[in-house]
Coordinates of C-alpha atoms in Angstrom, one line a residue:
M1 CA -109.4 -77.1 52.8
E2 CA -109.7 -79.7 50.0
Q3 CA -106.4 -81.6 49.4
S4 CA -104.8 -81.3 46.1
S5 CA -105.0 -84.3 43.8
L6 CA -102.0 -83.2 41.7
P7 CA -99.1 -85.7 41.4
A8 CA -96.2 -85.3 43.8
S9 CA -93.6 -82.7 43.0
G10 CA -90.0 -83.5 42.1
P11 CA -88.7 -83.4 45.7
Q12 CA -91.7 -85.5 46.9
K13 CA -91.1 -88.0 44.2
A14 CA -87.4 -88.2 45.1
A15 CA -88.2 -88.7 48.7
S16 CA -90.8 -91.4 47.9
G17 CA -88.4 -93.1 45.5
G18 CA -85.7 -93.0 48.2
L19 CA -88.0 -94.7 50.7
I20 CA -88.9 -97.4 48.2
H21 CA -85.2 -98.0 47.4
T22 CA -84.3 -98.1 51.1
A23 CA -87.1 -100.7 51.7
K24 CA -86.0 -102.8 48.7
S25 CA -82.3 -102.6 49.8
R26 CA -83.3 -103.5 53.4
R27 CA -85.3 -106.5 52.2
A28 CA -82.5 -107.6 49.9
S29 CA -80.0 -107.5 52.7
L30 CA -82.2 -109.6 54.9
V31 CA -82.8 -112.2 52.2
A32 CA -79.0 -112.3 51.4
A33 CA -78.2 -112.8 55.1
I34 CA -80.8 -115.6 55.4
F35 CA -79.4 -117.4 52.3
L36 CA -75.8 -116.8 53.4
M37 CA -76.5 -118.5 56.7
A38 CA -78.6 -121.2 55.0
T39 CA -76.0 -122.1 52.3
S40 CA -73.2 -122.0 54.8
A41 CA -75.2 -124.3 57.1
I42 CA -76.0 -126.7 54.3
G43 CA -72.7 -126.7 52.6
P44 CA -70.7 -129.6 51.2
G45 CA -69.5 -130.5 54.8
F46 CA -73.1 -131.0 56.0
I47 CA -74.1 -132.9 52.9
T48 CA -71.1 -135.3 53.2
Q49 CA -71.5 -135.6 57.0
T50 CA -75.2 -136.5 56.5
A51 CA -74.4 -139.1 53.9
T52 CA -71.6 -140.6 56.1
F53 CA -73.5 -140.7 59.3
T54 CA -76.8 -141.8 57.8
S55 CA -75.0 -144.8 56.2
K56 CA -73.5 -145.7 59.5
M57 CA -76.4 -145.0 61.9
G58 CA -79.5 -145.2 59.7
A59 CA -82.7 -143.6 61.0
A60 CA -81.1 -143.0 64.4
F61 CA -79.2 -140.1 62.8
A62 CA -82.5 -138.2 62.7
F63 CA -81.9 -137.4 66.4
G64 CA -78.6 -135.7 65.5
I65 CA -80.4 -133.6 62.8
L66 CA -83.0 -132.5 65.4
A67 CA -80.3 -131.6 67.9
S68 CA -78.5 -129.5 65.4
I69 CA -81.7 -127.6 64.5
L70 CA -82.5 -126.9 68.2
I71 CA -78.9 -125.8 68.9
D72 CA -78.9 -123.7 65.7
F73 CA -82.1 -121.9 66.9
V74 CA -80.6 -120.8 70.2
V75 CA -77.2 -119.9 68.8
Q76 CA -78.2 -118.0 65.7
L77 CA -81.0 -116.0 67.4
N78 CA -78.7 -114.9 70.2
I79 CA -75.7 -114.1 67.9
W80 CA -77.8 -112.2 65.4
R81 CA -79.6 -110.1 68.1
I82 CA -76.5 -109.2 70.0
V83 CA -74.5 -108.3 66.9
T84 CA -77.4 -106.1 65.8
L85 CA -77.9 -104.4 69.1
T86 CA -74.2 -103.7 69.8
R87 CA -73.5 -102.6 66.1
M88 CA -70.2 -104.5 66.5
R89 CA -68.5 -107.5 64.9
A90 CA -68.2 -110.6 67.0
S91 CA -64.5 -110.2 67.9
D92 CA -65.1 -106.5 68.9
I93 CA -68.0 -107.6 71.2
A94 CA -65.8 -110.3 72.7
N95 CA -63.0 -107.8 73.4
A96 CA -65.4 -105.3 74.9
A97 CA -67.0 -108.0 77.2
I98 CA -63.8 -109.8 78.1
P99 CA -60.6 -107.9 77.1
G100 CA -58.4 -109.9 74.8
S101 CA -60.9 -112.6 74.1
G102 CA -61.8 -111.1 70.8
Y103 CA -58.3 -111.8 69.4
V104 CA -58.6 -115.4 70.6
L105 CA -62.0 -115.8 69.0
A106 CA -60.8 -114.2 65.8
V107 CA -57.8 -116.5 65.5
L108 CA -60.0 -119.6 66.2
V109 CA -62.6 -118.6 63.7
I110 CA -60.1 -117.8 61.0
I111 CA -58.2 -121.1 61.5
G112 CA -61.5 -123.0 61.5
G113 CA -62.7 -121.1 58.5
L114 CA -59.4 -121.9 56.6
F115 CA -59.8 -125.6 57.3
F116 CA -63.5 -125.4 56.3
N117 CA -62.6 -123.6 53.1
I118 CA -60.0 -126.3 52.2
G119 CA -62.9 -128.8 52.6
N120 CA -65.3 -126.5 50.7
I121 CA -62.9 -126.3 47.7
G122 CA -62.6 -130.1 47.8
G123 CA -66.4 -130.1 47.8
T124 CA -66.5 -128.0 44.6
G125 CA -64.1 -130.6 43.0
L126 CA -66.3 -133.5 44.1
G127 CA -69.3 -131.7 42.7
L128 CA -67.8 -131.0 39.3
N129 CA -66.4 -134.6 39.3
A130 CA -70.0 -135.9 39.7
L131 CA -71.3 -133.4 37.1
F132 CA -68.7 -133.7 34.4
G133 CA -66.2 -136.4 35.5
L134 CA -63.6 -133.6 36.0
D135 CA -60.6 -134.4 38.1
V136 CA -61.3 -133.3 41.7
K137 CA -58.2 -131.1 41.9
W138 CA -58.9 -129.3 38.7
G139 CA -62.5 -128.9 39.7
G140 CA -61.5 -127.3 42.9
A141 CA -59.1 -124.9 41.2
I142 CA -61.7 -123.8 38.6
S143 CA -64.3 -123.2 41.3
A144 CA -61.8 -121.3 43.5
L145 CA -61.1 -119.0 40.5
I146 CA -64.8 -118.4 40.0
S147 CA -65.1 -117.4 43.7
I148 CA -62.2 -115.1 43.3
G149 CA -63.7 -113.5 40.2
I150 CA -66.9 -112.7 42.2
F151 CA -64.9 -110.9 44.8
L152 CA -62.9 -109.0 42.2
S153 CA -66.1 -107.7 40.7
K154 CA -66.7 -103.9 40.9
R155 CA -70.0 -104.7 42.6
A156 CA -68.7 -107.6 44.7
G157 CA -71.4 -107.2 47.5
V158 CA -74.3 -107.3 45.1
A159 CA -72.7 -110.2 43.1
V160 CA -72.2 -112.2 46.2
D161 CA -75.8 -111.6 47.4
R162 CA -77.4 -112.6 44.1
F163 CA -75.2 -115.6 43.5
I164 CA -75.9 -117.0 47.0
V165 CA -79.7 -116.5 46.7
G166 CA -79.9 -118.1 43.2
A167 CA -77.7 -121.0 44.2
G168 CA -79.6 -121.5 47.4
I169 CA -83.0 -121.8 45.6
M170 CA -81.5 -124.3 43.2
M171 CA -80.2 -126.4 46.0
I172 CA -83.5 -126.6 47.8
A173 CA -85.5 -127.5 44.6
L174 CA -83.1 -130.3 43.5
T175 CA -82.8 -131.8 47.0
V176 CA -86.6 -132.0 47.4
Y177 CA -86.8 -133.9 44.1
V178 CA -84.2 -136.5 45.1
A179 CA -85.9 -136.9 48.5
Y180 CA -89.2 -137.7 46.8
A181 CA -87.4 -140.2 44.4
S182 CA -85.7 -142.1 47.2
N183 CA -89.0 -143.0 49.0
P184 CA -87.6 -142.9 52.6
P185 CA -89.2 -144.8 55.6
L186 CA -90.9 -141.7 57.1
G187 CA -92.5 -143.4 60.1
E188 CA -89.2 -144.9 61.3
A189 CA -87.4 -141.6 60.7
L190 CA -90.0 -139.7 62.8
R191 CA -89.8 -142.2 65.6
Q192 CA -86.0 -142.1 65.9
T193 CA -86.0 -138.3 65.7
I194 CA -87.4 -138.4 69.2
L195 CA -86.4 -141.8 70.5
P196 CA -83.2 -142.9 68.8
D197 CA -81.8 -146.4 69.1
T198 CA -78.3 -144.9 69.6
I199 CA -76.8 -141.5 70.4
S200 CA -73.2 -140.5 69.3
F201 CA -71.9 -137.3 70.8
A202 CA -69.0 -137.1 68.3
T203 CA -71.6 -137.4 65.5
I204 CA -73.8 -134.6 67.0
T205 CA -70.8 -132.4 67.7
T206 CA -69.6 -132.8 64.1
I207 CA -73.0 -132.1 62.5
V208 CA -73.6 -129.1 64.8
G209 CA -70.1 -127.8 63.9
G210 CA -70.9 -128.3 60.2
T211 CA -74.1 -126.4 60.5
V212 CA -73.6 -123.7 63.1
G213 CA -70.0 -123.9 64.3
G214 CA -67.0 -121.7 63.6
Y215 CA -67.5 -119.0 61.0
I216 CA -71.0 -120.2 60.2
T217 CA -72.2 -118.8 63.6
Y218 CA -71.4 -115.3 62.5
S219 CA -71.9 -115.3 58.7
G220 CA -75.5 -114.0 58.5
A221 CA -75.0 -111.6 61.4
H222 CA -71.9 -109.9 59.9
R223 CA -73.7 -109.6 56.6
L224 CA -76.5 -107.7 58.3
L225 CA -73.9 -105.5 60.0
D226 CA -72.2 -104.7 56.7
R227 CA -75.6 -103.7 55.2
G228 CA -76.4 -101.4 58.1
M229 CA -79.3 -103.5 59.6
V230 CA -78.4 -102.6 63.2
G231 CA -79.9 -101.1 66.3
I232 CA -83.1 -101.7 68.3
E233 CA -85.2 -100.3 65.5
N234 CA -84.2 -103.2 63.2
L235 CA -84.5 -105.9 65.8
P236 CA -88.0 -107.1 64.8
A237 CA -86.8 -107.6 61.2
V238 CA -83.6 -109.3 62.3
N239 CA -85.7 -111.7 64.5
R240 CA -87.9 -112.6 61.6
A241 CA -84.9 -113.1 59.3
A242 CA -83.1 -115.3 61.8
L243 CA -86.1 -117.5 62.5
T244 CA -86.9 -117.7 58.8
G245 CA -83.3 -118.8 58.1
I246 CA -83.3 -121.3 60.9
A247 CA -86.6 -122.8 59.7
A248 CA -85.5 -123.0 56.1
T249 CA -82.2 -124.7 57.0
G250 CA -83.9 -127.0 59.4
I251 CA -86.3 -128.2 56.8
M252 CA -83.6 -128.5 54.2
R253 CA -81.4 -130.6 56.6
Y254 CA -84.2 -133.0 57.3
V255 CA -85.1 -133.3 53.6
L256 CA -81.5 -134.1 52.7
F257 CA -81.3 -136.7 55.5
L258 CA -84.6 -138.3 54.2
A259 CA -83.2 -138.4 50.7
I260 CA -80.1 -140.4 51.8
L261 CA -82.0 -142.5 54.4
G262 CA -84.3 -143.8 51.6
V263 CA -81.2 -145.1 49.7
V264 CA -79.6 -146.6 52.8
A265 CA -82.9 -148.3 53.9
S266 CA -83.2 -149.9 50.4
G267 CA -80.0 -151.9 51.1
V268 CA -77.5 -149.8 49.1
V269 CA -74.1 -149.9 50.7
I270 CA -72.3 -146.5 50.6
D271 CA -68.5 -146.3 50.6
V272 CA -67.5 -143.7 53.2
S273 CA -63.8 -144.3 53.5
G274 CA -62.4 -145.1 50.1
K275 CA -59.7 -142.8 48.6
A276 CA -62.1 -141.4 46.1
A277 CA -65.2 -141.8 48.2
N278 CA -68.1 -139.4 47.6
P279 CA -70.8 -140.7 49.9
A280 CA -73.6 -138.3 49.0
A281 CA -73.0 -138.7 45.2
Q282 CA -73.4 -142.5 45.6
A283 CA -76.7 -141.9 47.5
F284 CA -78.1 -139.5 44.8
Q285 CA -77.0 -141.9 42.0
A286 CA -78.8 -144.8 43.7
A287 CA -81.9 -142.8 44.2
A288 CA -82.2 -141.3 40.7
G289 CA -79.6 -143.0 38.4
S290 CA -77.3 -141.0 36.3
V291 CA -79.7 -138.1 36.4
G292 CA -79.5 -138.2 40.2
L293 CA -75.7 -138.2 40.0
R294 CA -75.7 -135.1 37.7
L295 CA -78.2 -133.3 39.9
F296 CA -76.1 -134.1 43.0
G297 CA -73.0 -132.7 41.2
L298 CA -75.0 -129.5 40.6
I299 CA -76.3 -129.3 44.1
F300 CA -73.0 -130.1 45.7
W301 CA -71.1 -127.6 43.5
A302 CA -73.6 -124.8 44.3
A303 CA -73.4 -125.7 48.0
A304 CA -69.6 -125.8 48.0
V305 CA -69.1 -122.5 46.0
T306 CA -71.5 -120.6 48.2
S307 CA -69.7 -122.0 51.2
V308 CA -66.3 -121.0 49.8
I309 CA -67.6 -117.5 49.5
G310 CA -69.3 -117.6 52.9
A311 CA -66.3 -119.0 54.8
A312 CA -63.8 -116.6 53.2
Y313 CA -66.1 -113.6 53.6
T314 CA -66.9 -114.3 57.3
S315 CA -63.4 -115.4 58.3
V316 CA -61.8 -112.2 56.7
S317 CA -64.4 -110.1 58.5
F318 CA -62.7 -111.0 61.7
L319 CA -59.4 -109.5 60.6
T320 CA -60.8 -106.0 61.4
V321 CA -60.2 -106.7 65.1
F322 CA -56.5 -106.5 64.2
K323 CA -56.8 -103.6 61.7
R324 CA -59.8 -101.4 62.5
D325 CA -59.5 -99.0 59.5
M326 CA -59.6 -101.9 57.0
S327 CA -61.6 -100.8 54.0
E328 CA -64.1 -102.9 52.1
H329 CA -61.7 -103.0 49.1
A330 CA -58.9 -104.3 51.4
R331 CA -61.2 -106.9 52.8
N332 CA -62.1 -108.1 49.3
I333 CA -58.4 -108.4 48.5
A334 CA -57.8 -110.3 51.7
T335 CA -60.7 -112.6 50.8
V336 CA -59.1 -113.4 47.5
I337 CA -55.8 -114.2 49.2
F338 CA -57.7 -116.4 51.7
I339 CA -59.4 -118.4 48.9
A340 CA -56.1 -118.7 47.0
F341 CA -54.3 -120.0 50.1
S342 CA -57.1 -122.4 50.8
L343 CA -56.8 -123.7 47.2
L344 CA -53.0 -124.2 47.7
C345 CA -53.6 -126.2 50.8
F346 CA -56.2 -128.3 49.1
V347 CA -53.9 -129.1 46.2
L348 CA -51.1 -130.2 48.6
M349 CA -53.2 -132.1 51.2
T350 CA -53.3 -135.9 51.3
T351 CA -56.5 -136.3 53.4
T352 CA -59.4 -137.3 51.2
P353 CA -61.9 -134.4 50.5
A354 CA -64.8 -136.4 52.0
A355 CA -62.8 -137.1 55.3
M356 CA -61.7 -133.4 55.4
L357 CA -65.4 -132.3 55.0
V358 CA -66.4 -134.4 58.0
F359 CA -63.3 -133.3 60.1
V360 CA -63.9 -129.6 59.6
G361 CA -67.4 -129.9 61.0
G362 CA -66.0 -131.5 64.1
L363 CA -63.3 -128.9 64.4
N364 CA -65.8 -126.0 64.2
G365 CA -68.0 -127.9 66.7
L366 CA -65.1 -127.7 69.2
I367 CA -64.8 -123.9 68.5
L368 CA -68.5 -123.2 68.9
P369 CA -68.8 -123.2 72.7
I370 CA -66.0 -120.7 73.1
G371 CA -67.6 -118.0 71.1
L372 CA -71.1 -118.8 72.5
S373 CA -69.8 -118.5 76.1
I374 CA -68.5 -115.0 75.4
F375 CA -71.8 -113.9 73.8
I376 CA -74.0 -115.3 76.6
Y377 CA -71.8 -113.5 79.1
A378 CA -72.1 -110.2 77.1
G379 CA -75.9 -110.7 77.1
W380 CA -76.0 -111.2 80.9
A381 CA -73.5 -108.6 82.1
R382 CA -72.9 -106.0 79.4
S383 CA -76.2 -104.3 78.6
D384 CA -74.2 -101.1 78.2
L385 CA -72.8 -102.5 75.0
M386 CA -76.4 -102.7 73.7
G387 CA -77.3 -99.1 74.6
G388 CA -78.9 -100.2 77.9
Y389 CA -81.2 -102.7 76.2
R390 CA -82.3 -105.4 78.7
Y391 CA -81.7 -108.6 76.9
P392 CA -84.5 -111.2 77.3
R393 CA -83.6 -113.6 80.2
S394 CA -85.4 -116.5 78.5
L395 CA -83.1 -116.4 75.5
L396 CA -80.0 -116.1 77.8
I397 CA -81.1 -119.1 79.9
L398 CA -81.6 -121.1 76.7
G399 CA -78.2 -119.9 75.5
A400 CA -76.5 -120.9 78.8
L401 CA -78.0 -124.4 78.7
T402 CA -77.0 -124.8 75.0
C403 CA -73.5 -123.5 75.9
A404 CA -73.1 -126.1 78.6
L405 CA -74.4 -128.8 76.3
T406 CA -71.9 -127.9 73.5
W407 CA -69.0 -127.9 76.0
Y408 CA -70.0 -131.3 77.2
M409 CA -70.3 -132.7 73.7
A410 CA -67.0 -131.1 72.7
A411 CA -65.2 -132.7 75.7
N412 CA -66.5 -136.1 74.7
S413 CA -65.7 -135.7 71.0
V414 CA -62.1 -134.4 70.7
G415 CA -60.4 -137.8 70.1
P416 CA -62.8 -139.2 67.5
I417 CA -62.9 -135.9 65.6
F418 CA -59.1 -135.6 65.2
A419 CA -58.9 -139.3 64.3
L420 CA -60.7 -138.4 61.1
L421 CA -57.6 -136.7 59.7
S422 CA -55.8 -140.0 59.5
K423 CA -58.4 -141.3 56.9

């Protein structure tokens, strides 16, 4: 029988429209998760840490960037996959795998997220200071209120996703421009990426913590969970999203490093310890003059605001382990309170914003191996949590090796990291 060429009927149109809407929603969720992970991983902490360590170590810091990318690859891929397969938040997975460990993990991530958010708010203040000359405290307060306004929006989820994607694209474009303007020594940077003249475990632990430690580890995964991107059927899309996010953040990290290395290699001395020090701002200004300073202010503010949102959102998502029936509205209110308390701590603190941004990376680097150990154990021994799915042993072996490495680095870095608080 010849098939009809008539247009689809009302129900057929509705079904087709529903599928298209579902596909668009699915794609938007993946893009938002990628950018949430990326902007969290390239926040004001990472930018300040990169400027600080590049000014001290020069091209040798390229090895630390490479180490952070490799560790990021193993950590994020395992965390995203296990959260997707179990359909549970990280703290619930931990409790199911090792009873009681989820509460410990939640407390550590929330504390680490709070310290990170204090630094992030300080970062927004530094950004607006470079952009408009605004007092750092006032800049932090204004930015915190903007973040709170986003969460009080009736469509908070959509607002967060769109803001993070837009800010992330702007950060990438502006940083690439400054990297081009600074004319870095590429050959030396590539050599020391593989064969560094010096290796500092405290530096690597701090930069790893600032890119994949603490709450950052779970930010993209929890965003996917909230958007329903779970189960074995979504695993291929989650793998692609995780790998795309890791690749994007890896390139962005290296480009930022090259931008600052070009300045340092030219002989410019960057102040990393002064009371009002803003190391990255100095590098951008040296590379592109007053325009570079304004561009930096914009980049830094965008990175800091998205990180305020990411840190608060992910940290609060761990509260559900203590109150399972917590609604989305209640979580939004808790997020507002979290941001407001972070702002209060920032206003009262005496540690300089730049020193705090470096310290919080180190702190979250110390927290990272605890959560990773629990997840690797769950992957090895608790396939029942993943519906009987046999987790790839190659990923688990890489995860176990990375876990051992992060424990070793943390053990060798505790003293130098906490010494940063006295600056």
